Coordinates of C-alpha atoms in Angstrom, one line a residue:
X1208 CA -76.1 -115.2 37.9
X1209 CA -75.1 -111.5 38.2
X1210 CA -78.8 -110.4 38.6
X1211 CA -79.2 -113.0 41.3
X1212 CA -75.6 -111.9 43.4
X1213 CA -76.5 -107.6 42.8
X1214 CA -80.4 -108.4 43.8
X1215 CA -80.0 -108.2 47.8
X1216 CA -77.5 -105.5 47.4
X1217 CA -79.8 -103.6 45.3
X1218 CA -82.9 -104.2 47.8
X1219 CA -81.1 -102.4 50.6
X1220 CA -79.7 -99.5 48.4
X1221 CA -83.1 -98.4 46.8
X1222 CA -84.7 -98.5 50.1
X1223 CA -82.1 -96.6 51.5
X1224 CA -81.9 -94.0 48.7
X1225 CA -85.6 -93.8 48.7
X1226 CA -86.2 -93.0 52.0
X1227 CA -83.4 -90.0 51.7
X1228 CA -85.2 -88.8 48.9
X1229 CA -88.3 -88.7 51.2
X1230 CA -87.2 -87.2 54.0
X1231 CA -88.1 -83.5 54.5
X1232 CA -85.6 -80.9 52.5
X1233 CA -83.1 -84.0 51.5
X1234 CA -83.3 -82.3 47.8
X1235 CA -82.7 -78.8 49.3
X1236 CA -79.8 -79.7 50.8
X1237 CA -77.9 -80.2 48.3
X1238 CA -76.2 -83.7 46.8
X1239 CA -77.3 -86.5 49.2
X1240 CA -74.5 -88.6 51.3
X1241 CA -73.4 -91.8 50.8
X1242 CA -75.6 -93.5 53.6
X1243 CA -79.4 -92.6 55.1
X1244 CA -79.0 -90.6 58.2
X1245 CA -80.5 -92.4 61.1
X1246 CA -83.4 -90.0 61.0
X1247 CA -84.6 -90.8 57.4
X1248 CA -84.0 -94.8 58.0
X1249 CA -87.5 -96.4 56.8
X1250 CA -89.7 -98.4 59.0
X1251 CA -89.7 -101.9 58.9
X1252 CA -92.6 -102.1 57.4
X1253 CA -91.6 -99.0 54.9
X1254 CA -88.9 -101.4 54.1
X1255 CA -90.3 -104.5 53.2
X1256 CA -92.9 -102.7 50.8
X1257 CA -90.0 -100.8 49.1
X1258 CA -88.3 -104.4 48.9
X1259 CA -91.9 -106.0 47.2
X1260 CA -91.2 -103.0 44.8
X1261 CA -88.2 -103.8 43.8
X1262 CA -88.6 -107.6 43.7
X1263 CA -90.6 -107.3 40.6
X1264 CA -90.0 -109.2 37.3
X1265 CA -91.0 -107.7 34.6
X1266 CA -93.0 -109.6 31.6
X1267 CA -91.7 -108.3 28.6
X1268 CA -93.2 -108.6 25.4
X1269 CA -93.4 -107.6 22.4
X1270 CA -95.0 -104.2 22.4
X1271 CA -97.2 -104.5 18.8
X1272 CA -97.3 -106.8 16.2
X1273 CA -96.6 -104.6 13.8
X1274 CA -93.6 -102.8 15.3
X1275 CA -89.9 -104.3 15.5
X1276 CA -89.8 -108.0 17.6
X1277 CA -86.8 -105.8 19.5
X1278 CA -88.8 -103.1 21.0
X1279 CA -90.5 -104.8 24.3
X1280 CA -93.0 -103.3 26.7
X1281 CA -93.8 -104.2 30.0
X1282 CA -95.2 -102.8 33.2
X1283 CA -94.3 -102.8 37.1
X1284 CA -96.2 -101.4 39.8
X1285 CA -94.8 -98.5 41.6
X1286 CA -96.1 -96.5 45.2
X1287 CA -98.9 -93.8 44.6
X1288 CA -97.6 -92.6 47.5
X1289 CA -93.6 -93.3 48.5
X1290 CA -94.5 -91.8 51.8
X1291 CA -97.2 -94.5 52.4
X1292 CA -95.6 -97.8 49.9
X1293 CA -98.5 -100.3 51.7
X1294 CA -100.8 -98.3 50.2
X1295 CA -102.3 -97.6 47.0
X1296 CA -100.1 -98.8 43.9
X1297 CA -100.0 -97.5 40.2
X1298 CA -99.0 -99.1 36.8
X1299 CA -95.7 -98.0 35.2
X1300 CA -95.6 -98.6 31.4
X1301 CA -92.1 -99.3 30.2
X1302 CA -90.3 -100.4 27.1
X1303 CA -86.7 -101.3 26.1
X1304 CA -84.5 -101.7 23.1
X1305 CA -81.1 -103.9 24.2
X1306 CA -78.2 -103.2 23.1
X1307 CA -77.0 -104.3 20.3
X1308 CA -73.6 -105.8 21.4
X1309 CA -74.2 -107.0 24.6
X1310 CA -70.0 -107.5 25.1
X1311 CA -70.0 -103.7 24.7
X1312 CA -72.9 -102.7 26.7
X1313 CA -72.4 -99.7 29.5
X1314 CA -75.6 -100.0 31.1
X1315 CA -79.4 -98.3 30.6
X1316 CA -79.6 -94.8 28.8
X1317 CA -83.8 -93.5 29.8
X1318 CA -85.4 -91.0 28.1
X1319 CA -88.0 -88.2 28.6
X1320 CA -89.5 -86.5 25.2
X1321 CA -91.1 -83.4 27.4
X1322 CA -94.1 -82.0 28.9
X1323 CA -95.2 -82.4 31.4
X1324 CA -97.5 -84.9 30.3
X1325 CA -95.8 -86.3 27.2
X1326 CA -95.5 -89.8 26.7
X1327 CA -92.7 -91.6 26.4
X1328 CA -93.1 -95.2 25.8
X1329 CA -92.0 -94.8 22.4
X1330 CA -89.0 -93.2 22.9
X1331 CA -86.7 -96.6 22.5
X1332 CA -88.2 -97.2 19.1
X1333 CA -87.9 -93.4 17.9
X1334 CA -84.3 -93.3 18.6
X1335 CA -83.1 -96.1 17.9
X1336 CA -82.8 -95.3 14.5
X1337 CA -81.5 -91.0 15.5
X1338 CA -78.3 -92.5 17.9
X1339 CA -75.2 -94.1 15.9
X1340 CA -74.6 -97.6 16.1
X1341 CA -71.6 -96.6 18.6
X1342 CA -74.2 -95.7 21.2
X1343 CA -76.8 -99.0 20.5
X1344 CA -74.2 -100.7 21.8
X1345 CA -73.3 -98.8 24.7
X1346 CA -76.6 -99.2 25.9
X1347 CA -80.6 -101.1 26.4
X1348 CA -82.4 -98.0 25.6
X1349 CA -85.8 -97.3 27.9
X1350 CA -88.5 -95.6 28.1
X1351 CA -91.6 -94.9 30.1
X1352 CA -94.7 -93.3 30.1
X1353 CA -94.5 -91.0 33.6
X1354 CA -97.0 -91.4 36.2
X1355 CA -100.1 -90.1 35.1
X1356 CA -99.4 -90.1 31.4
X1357 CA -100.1 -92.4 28.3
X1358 CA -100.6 -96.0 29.7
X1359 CA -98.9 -95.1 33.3
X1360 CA -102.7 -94.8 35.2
X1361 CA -103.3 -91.3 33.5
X1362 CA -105.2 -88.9 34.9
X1363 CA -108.1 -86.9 33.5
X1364 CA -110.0 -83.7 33.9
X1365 CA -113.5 -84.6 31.6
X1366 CA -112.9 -81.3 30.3
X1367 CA -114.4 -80.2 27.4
X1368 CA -112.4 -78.9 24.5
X1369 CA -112.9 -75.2 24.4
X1370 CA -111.5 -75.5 28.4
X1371 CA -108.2 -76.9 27.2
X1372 CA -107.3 -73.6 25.5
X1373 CA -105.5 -72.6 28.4
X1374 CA -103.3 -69.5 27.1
X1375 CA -105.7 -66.5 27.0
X1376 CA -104.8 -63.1 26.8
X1377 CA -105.6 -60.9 29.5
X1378 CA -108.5 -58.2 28.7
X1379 CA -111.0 -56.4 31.4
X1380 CA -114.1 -57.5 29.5
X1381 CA -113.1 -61.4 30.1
X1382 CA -111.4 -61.6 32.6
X1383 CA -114.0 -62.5 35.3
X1384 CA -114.5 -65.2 33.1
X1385 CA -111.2 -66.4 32.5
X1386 CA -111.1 -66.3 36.3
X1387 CA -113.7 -68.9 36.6
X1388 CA -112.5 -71.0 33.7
X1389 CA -109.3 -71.3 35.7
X1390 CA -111.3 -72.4 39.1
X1391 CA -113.8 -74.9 36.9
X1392 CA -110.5 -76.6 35.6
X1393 CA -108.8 -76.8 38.9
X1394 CA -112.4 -78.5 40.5
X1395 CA -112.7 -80.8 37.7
X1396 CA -109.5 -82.3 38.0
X1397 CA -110.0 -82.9 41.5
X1398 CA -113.5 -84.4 41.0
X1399 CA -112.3 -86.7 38.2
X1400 CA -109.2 -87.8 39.5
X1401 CA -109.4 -87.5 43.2
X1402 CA -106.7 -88.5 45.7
X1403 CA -104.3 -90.0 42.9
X1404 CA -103.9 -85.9 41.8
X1405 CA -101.6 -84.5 44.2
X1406 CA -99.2 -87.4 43.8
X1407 CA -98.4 -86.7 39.9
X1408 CA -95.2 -84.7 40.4
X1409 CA -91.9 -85.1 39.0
X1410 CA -90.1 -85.7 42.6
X1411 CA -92.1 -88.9 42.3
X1412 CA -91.8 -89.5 38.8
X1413 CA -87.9 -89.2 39.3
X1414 CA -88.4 -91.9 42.2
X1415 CA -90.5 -93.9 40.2
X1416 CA -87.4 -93.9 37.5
X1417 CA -85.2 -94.8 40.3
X1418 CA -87.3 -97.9 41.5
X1419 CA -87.1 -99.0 37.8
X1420 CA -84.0 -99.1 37.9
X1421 CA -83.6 -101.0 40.8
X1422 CA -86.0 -103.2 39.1
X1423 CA -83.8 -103.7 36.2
X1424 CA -80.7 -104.6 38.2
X1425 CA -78.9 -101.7 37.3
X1426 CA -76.4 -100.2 39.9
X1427 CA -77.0 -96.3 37.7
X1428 CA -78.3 -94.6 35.2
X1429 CA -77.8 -93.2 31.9
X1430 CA -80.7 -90.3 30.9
X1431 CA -81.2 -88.3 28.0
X1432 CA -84.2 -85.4 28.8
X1433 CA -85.4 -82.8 26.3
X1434 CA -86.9 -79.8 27.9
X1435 CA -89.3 -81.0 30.5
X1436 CA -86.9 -83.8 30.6
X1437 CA -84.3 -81.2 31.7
X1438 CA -86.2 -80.9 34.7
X1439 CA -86.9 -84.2 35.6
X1440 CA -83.1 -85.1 35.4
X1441 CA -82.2 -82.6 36.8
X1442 CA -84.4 -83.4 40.3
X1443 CA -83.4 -87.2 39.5
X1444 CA -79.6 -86.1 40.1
X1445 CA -80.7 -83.9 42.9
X1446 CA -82.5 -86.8 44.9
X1447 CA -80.1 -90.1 43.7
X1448 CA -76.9 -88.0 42.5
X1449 CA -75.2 -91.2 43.5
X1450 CA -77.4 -93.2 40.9
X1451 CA -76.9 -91.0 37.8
X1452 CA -74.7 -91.8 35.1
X1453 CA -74.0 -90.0 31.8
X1454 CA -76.8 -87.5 32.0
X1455 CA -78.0 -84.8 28.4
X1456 CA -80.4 -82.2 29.5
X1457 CA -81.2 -80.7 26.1
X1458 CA -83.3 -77.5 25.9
X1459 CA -83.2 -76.6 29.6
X1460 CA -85.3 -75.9 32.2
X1461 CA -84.4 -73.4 34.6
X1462 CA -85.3 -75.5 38.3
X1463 CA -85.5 -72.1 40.0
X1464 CA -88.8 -71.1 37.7
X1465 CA -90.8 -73.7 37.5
X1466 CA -93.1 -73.4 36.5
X1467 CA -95.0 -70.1 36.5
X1468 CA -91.8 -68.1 35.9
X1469 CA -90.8 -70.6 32.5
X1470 CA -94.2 -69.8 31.2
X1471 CA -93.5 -66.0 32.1
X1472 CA -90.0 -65.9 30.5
X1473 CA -91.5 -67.1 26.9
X1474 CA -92.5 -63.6 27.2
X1475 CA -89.6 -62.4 28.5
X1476 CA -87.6 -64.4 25.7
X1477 CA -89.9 -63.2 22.5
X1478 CA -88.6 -59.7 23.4
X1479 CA -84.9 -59.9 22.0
X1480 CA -86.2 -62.3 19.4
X1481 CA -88.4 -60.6 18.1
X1482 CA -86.0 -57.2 17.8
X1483 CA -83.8 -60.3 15.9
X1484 CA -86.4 -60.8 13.4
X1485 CA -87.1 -57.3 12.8
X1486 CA -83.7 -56.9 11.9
X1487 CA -83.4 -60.1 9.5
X1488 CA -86.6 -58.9 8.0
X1489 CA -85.5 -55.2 6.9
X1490 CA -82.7 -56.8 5.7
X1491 CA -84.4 -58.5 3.2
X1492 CA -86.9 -56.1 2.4
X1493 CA -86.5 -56.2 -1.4
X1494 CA -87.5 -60.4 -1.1
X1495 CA -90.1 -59.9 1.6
X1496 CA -91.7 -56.1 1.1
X1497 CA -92.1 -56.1 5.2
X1498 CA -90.0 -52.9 5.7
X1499 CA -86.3 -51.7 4.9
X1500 CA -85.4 -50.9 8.1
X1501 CA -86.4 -52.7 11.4
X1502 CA -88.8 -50.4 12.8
X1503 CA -90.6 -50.0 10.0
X1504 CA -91.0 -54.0 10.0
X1505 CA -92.0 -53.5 13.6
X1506 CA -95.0 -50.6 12.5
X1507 CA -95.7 -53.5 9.4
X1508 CA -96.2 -56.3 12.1
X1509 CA -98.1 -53.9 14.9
X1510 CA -100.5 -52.5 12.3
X1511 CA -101.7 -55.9 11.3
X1512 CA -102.2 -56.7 15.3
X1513 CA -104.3 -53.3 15.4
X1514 CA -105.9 -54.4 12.0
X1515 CA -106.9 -57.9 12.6
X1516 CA -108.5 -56.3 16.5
X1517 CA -110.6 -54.3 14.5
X1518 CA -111.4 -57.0 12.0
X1519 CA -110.0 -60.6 12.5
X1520 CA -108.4 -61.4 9.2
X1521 CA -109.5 -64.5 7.5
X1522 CA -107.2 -67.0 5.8
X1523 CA -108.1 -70.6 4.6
X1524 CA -111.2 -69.6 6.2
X1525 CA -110.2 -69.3 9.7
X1526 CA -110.5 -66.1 11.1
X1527 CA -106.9 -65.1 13.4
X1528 CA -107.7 -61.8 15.7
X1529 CA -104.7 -59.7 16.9
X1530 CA -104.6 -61.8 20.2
X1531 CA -104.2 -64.8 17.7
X1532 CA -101.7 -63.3 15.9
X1533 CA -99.6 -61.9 18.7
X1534 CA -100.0 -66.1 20.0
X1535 CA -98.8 -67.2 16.7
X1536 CA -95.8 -64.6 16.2
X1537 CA -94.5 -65.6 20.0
X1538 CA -93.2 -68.9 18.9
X1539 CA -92.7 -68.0 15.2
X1540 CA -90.5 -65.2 15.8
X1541 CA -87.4 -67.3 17.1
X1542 CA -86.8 -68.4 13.7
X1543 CA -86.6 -65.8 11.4
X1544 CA -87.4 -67.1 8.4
X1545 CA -91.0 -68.4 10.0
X1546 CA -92.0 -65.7 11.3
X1547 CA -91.6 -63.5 7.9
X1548 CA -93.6 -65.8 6.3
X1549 CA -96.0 -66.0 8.8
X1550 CA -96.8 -62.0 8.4
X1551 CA -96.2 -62.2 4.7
X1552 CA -99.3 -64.6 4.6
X1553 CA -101.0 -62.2 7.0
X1554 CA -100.1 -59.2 5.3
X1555 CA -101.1 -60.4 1.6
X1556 CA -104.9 -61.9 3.3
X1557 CA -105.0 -58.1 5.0
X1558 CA -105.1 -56.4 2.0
X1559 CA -107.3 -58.9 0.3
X1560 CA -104.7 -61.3 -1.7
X1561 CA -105.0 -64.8 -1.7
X1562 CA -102.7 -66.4 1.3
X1563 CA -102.2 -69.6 2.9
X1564 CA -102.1 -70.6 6.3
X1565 CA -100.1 -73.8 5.9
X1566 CA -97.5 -72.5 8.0
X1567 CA -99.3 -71.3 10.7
X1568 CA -99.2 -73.2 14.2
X1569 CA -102.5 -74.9 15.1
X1570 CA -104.0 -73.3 18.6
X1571 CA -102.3 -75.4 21.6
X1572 CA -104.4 -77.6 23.9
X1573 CA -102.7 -79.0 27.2
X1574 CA -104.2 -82.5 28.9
X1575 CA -104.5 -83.1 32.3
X1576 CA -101.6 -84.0 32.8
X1577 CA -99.6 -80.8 32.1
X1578 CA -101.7 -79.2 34.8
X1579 CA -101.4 -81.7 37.5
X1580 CA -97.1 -81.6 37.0
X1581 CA -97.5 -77.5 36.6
X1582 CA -99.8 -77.0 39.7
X1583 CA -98.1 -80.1 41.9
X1584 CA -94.8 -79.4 41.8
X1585 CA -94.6 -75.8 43.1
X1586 CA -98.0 -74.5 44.5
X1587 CA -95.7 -71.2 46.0
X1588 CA -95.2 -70.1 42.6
X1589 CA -98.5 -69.3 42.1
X1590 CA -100.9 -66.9 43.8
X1591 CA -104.2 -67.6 45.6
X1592 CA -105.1 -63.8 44.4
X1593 CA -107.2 -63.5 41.2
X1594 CA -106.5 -59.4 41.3
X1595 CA -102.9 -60.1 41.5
X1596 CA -102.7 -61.9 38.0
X1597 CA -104.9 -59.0 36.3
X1598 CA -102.0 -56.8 37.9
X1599 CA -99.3 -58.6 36.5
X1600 CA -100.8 -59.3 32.9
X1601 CA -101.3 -55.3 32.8
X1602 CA -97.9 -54.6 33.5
X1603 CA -96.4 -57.8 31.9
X1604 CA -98.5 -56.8 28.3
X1605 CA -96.3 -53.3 28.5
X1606 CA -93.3 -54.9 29.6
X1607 CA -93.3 -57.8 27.2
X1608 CA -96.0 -56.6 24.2
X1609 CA -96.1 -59.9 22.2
X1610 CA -96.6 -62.1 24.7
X1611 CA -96.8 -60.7 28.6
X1612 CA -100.4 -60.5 29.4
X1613 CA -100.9 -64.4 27.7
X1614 CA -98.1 -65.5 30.4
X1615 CA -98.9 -63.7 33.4
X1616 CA -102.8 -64.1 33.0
X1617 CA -104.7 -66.2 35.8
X1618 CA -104.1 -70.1 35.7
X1619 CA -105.6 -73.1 37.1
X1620 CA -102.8 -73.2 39.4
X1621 CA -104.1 -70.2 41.3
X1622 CA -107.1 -73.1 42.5
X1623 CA -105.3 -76.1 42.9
X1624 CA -104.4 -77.9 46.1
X1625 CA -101.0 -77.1 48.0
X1626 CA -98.3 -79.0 47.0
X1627 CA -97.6 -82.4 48.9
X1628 CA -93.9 -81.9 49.2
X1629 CA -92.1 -78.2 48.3
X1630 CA -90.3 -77.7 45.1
X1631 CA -87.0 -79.0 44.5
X1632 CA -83.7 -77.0 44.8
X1633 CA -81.3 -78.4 42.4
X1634 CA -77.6 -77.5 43.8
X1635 CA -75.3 -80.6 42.7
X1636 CA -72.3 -81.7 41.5
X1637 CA -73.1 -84.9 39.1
X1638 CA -71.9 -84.6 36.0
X1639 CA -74.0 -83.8 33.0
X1640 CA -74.2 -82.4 29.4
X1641 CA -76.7 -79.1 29.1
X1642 CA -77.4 -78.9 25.5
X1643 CA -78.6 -75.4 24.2
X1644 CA -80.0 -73.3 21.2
X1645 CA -79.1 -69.8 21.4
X1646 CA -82.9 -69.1 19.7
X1647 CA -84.7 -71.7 21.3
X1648 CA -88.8 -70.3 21.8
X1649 CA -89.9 -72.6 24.8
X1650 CA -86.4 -72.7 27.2
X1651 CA -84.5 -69.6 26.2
X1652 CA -80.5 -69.8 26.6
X1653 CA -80.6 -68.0 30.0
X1654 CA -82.9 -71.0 31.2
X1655 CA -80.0 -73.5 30.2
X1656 CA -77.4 -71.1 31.4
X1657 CA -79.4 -71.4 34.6
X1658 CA -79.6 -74.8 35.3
X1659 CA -76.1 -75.1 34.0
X1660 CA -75.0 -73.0 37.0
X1661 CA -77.7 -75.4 39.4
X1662 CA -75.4 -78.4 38.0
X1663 CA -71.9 -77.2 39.5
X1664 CA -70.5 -80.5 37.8
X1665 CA -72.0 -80.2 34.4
X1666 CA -70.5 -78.8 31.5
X1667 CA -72.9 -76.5 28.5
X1668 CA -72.9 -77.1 25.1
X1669 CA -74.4 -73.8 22.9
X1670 CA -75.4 -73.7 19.6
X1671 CA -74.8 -70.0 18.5
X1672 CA -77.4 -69.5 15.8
X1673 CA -78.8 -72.3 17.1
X1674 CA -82.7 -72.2 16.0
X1675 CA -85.3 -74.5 17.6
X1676 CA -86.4 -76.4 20.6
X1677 CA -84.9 -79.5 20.6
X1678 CA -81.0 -79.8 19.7
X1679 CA -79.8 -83.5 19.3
X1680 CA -79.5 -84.3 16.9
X1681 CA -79.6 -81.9 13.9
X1682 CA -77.1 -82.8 11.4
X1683 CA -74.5 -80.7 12.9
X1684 CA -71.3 -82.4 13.0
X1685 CA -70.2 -80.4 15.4
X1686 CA -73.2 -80.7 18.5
X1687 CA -73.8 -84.1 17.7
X1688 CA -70.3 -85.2 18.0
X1689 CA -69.9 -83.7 21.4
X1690 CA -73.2 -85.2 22.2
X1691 CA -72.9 -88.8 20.9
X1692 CA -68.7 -89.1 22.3
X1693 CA -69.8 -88.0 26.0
X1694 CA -72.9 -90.8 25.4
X1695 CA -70.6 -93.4 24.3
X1696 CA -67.2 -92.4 26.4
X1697 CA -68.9 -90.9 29.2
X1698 CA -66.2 -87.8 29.1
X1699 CA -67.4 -84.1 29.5
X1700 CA -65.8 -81.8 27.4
X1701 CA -63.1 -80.3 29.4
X1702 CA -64.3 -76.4 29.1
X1703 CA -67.9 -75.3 28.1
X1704 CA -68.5 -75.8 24.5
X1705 CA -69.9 -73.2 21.5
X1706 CA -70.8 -74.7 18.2
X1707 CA -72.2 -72.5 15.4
X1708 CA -75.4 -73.5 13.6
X1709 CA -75.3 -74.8 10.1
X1710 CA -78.0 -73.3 7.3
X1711 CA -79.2 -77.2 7.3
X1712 CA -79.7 -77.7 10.9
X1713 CA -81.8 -74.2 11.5
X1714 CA -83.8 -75.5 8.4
X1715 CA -84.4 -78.7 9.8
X1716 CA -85.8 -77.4 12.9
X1717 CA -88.0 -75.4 10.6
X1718 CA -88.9 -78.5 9.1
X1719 CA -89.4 -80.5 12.1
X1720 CA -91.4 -77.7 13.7
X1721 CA -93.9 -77.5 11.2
X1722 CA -94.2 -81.2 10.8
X1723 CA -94.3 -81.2 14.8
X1724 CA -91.4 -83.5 15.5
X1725 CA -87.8 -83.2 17.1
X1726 CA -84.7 -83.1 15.1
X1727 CA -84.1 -85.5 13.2
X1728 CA -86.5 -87.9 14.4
X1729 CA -89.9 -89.2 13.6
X1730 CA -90.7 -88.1 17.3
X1731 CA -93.9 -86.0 18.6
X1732 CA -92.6 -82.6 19.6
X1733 CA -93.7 -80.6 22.3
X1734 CA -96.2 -77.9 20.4
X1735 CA -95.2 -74.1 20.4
X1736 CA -96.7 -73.7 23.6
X1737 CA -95.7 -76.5 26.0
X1738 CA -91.9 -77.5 27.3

């Protein structure tokens, strides 16, 4: 009975909401009023397809028959385009966990793993097992595959492996070549996924999580995002603030720099970690042999770049040049303790000991996906200029020596198509939870402080210490508290929040990186190159 009485209700409110989200700057101007303006009313026949939408019934199932009878997957069909509903529709993948006391159920808590182009179907059945009972009964936990991703009518590129290495450092010799990997990626994408490619963005992904939840009869939502995530939250509060709930943006995105400036501040970022390491390293010169004082660690580390550019050094017989190692020591470097042993194991197969490369990060590879998100959301980031990214890897490689010239290097973004709507500016006051490590290699803590100042109603939560990408939960009594009683009460912390990191929680992010997962869960991480 309750979904029968809220069903006309909800019908008018999604269409309403929907077409404020569509009109032209609504998410630039800041948190959206209660009602449509006159102006951004839908047609009539705008109307009625957004009402079809919403109308849906989903057929859940069970999602395989070897996984728990509880976790349930279904589909719904959403827009390709919200600005043209009549037209062309696309397949949603969803799932759902209930709650597990339906007398104490709050509502729906969704959940993003990361990206772009992560799926996140699974999510329900990966956490169910991470969040305390407390919170499986505050809530039917969902997830989704975005648009374009997993089983959500993904898109594809046909490209062929060695075209997915997408991070290459910038030298004169290749360049020209780089240059025209970069245009052959952006032309395959748009020969193998046509019109559908411009419409993968997160402004529609967030309305596509919107009509969902008009779908499920839910009045708001709950969301939990880890770093991609952060974005997409963060531009679902920005076009429904109204519709948003309890709200943890964990490892955060910066809304301001997506995305060529977050891929440019992992360089930034590996600066004053790096200097961290060098330091942590001399200290422990007697265990490690790197150095006893920090720039003699520095000359250790530098001399094996120079050495393994003359001759690539070879371990487990792979052979890892200096532009491989500089790759490997960006992400490495926030912890500490990886990134010694990561030039211990190079400095011992240098000088012709026997090493191991178990504990070396495999080379990253992005799909199609990533690209279409990257490129779609914000075409003004990047340049149509070729010479202008050779200028800005140069300077970028002295600025930021580890990393800069990998960042600022050309992209397939310089090719793509203009963006079908412009980038959202996230200025808001709905209430949220930013959750951040103070050593965190993909969103560095000014990213979180960023979008922490973007979210004038939210409140920040840093791990000092704080090692990792990927915060809740990590056995910290003191971050998953504040985490798990603002899920389950729905109370911000009155103040901004500092928590220190624990010797077990910085080793289990160890841990989980090398084994690829987040904290504490059985869950696909994003790699050490991707959000």
């Amino acid at each position: 009975m309750r979904r029968r009485r809220l069903a006309p209700l909800l019908t008018v409110s999604v269409t309403a909401a929907l077409a404020l989200a569509l009109a032209t700057g609504a998410a630039e101007a800041g948190a959206a009023p209660a009602a449509a303006p006159v102006s951004a009313a839908p047609s009539s026949a705008t109307a009625d397809a957004l009402d079809r939408y919403v109308a849906q019934k989903p057929a859940w199932r069970r999602c395989q028959a070897d996984l728990p009878a509880e976790y349930q997957c279904a589909t719904i069909k959403v827009p390709l385009d919200y600005r043209a509903p009549q037209g062309k529709r696309i397949t949603m993948a969803i799932s759902r966990i209930k709650s597990t006391a339906p007398d104490k159920r709050h509502g729906v808590l969704f959940f993003n793993p990361g990206g772009p182009g992560l799926p996140g179907l699974d999510m329900p059945l990966y956490m169910k097992d991470t969040l305390p009972e407390a919170a499986r009964q505050t809530y039917d936990l969902i997830g989704f595959d975005p648009r374009g991703v997993g089983r959500s009518s993904p898109v594809t590129c046909d490209l062929e492996p060695e075209e997915e290495n997408w991070l290459r450092p910038y030298k004169e010799a290749t360049f020209d070549k780089d240059v025209a990997w970069a245009r052959d990626v952006a032309r395959k994408c748009r020969a193998a996924s046509g019109d559908t490619l411009r419409h993968i963005t997160t402004r529609n992904t967030a309305r596509d999580m919107d009509l969902l939840r008009a779908v499920l009869g839910e009045k708001k939502i709950s969301y939990f995002g880890y770093s991609y995530g952060t974005y997409l939250g963060s531009v679902y509060t920005q076009l429904f603030p109204a519709r948003a709930d309890r709200v943890v943006l964990d490892s955060a995105v910066d809304p301001a720099r997506a995305w060529r400036g977050m891929i440019q501040w992992w360089a930034e970022g590996a600066e004053p970690a790096f200097e961290r390491w060098t330091e942590w390293a001399a200290a422990r010169s007697a265990e490690y042999g790197l150095g006893d004082t920090p720039k003699k660690v520095d000359r250790t580390f530098w001399g094996l770049v120079r050495q393994a550019d003359e001759k690539p050094i070879e371990i487990d017989g792979q052979a890892y040049t200096g532009d491989d190692v500089r790759s490997m020591m960006r992400g490495a470097v926030f912890s500490v303790k990886s990134g010694t042993e990561l030039v211990v194991e190079l400095k011992k197969a240098a000088a012709g000991e026997p090493a191991s490369a178990k504990k070396f990060p495999a080379a990253e590879t992005v799909p199609a996906s990533f690209w279409t998100v990257v490129c779609n959301d914000n075409s003004a980031a990047w340049s149509r200029d070729p010479e202008s990214y050779r200028r800005d890897a140069i300077a970028d490689k002295g600025r930021y020596p580890l990393f800069g010239d990998f960042a600022s290097s050309v992209k397939p973004c310089a090719f793509w198509d203009r963006s079908a709507e412009p980038a959202t500016v996230v200025n808001n006051k709905v209430g949220s939870l930013v959750v951040q490590n103070e050593w965190d290699s993909q969103t560095p803590l000014s990213s979180g402080q960023a979008l922490h100042t973007d979210l004038k109603g939210s409140k920040m939560l840093t791990v000092l210490g704080g090692e990792g990408h990927g915060v809740y939960p990590s056995g910290n009594a003191c971050t998953d508290g504040k985490v798990t009683d603002y899920l389950t009460t729905g109370k911000l912390p009155a103040k901004d929040v500092t928590c220190k990191a624990t010797v077990g929680s910085n080793a289990d992010a160890r841990e989980n990186r090398k084994r690829d997962v987040l904290p504490g869960a059985p869950l696909p991480q994003r790699s050490p190159d991707r959000f």
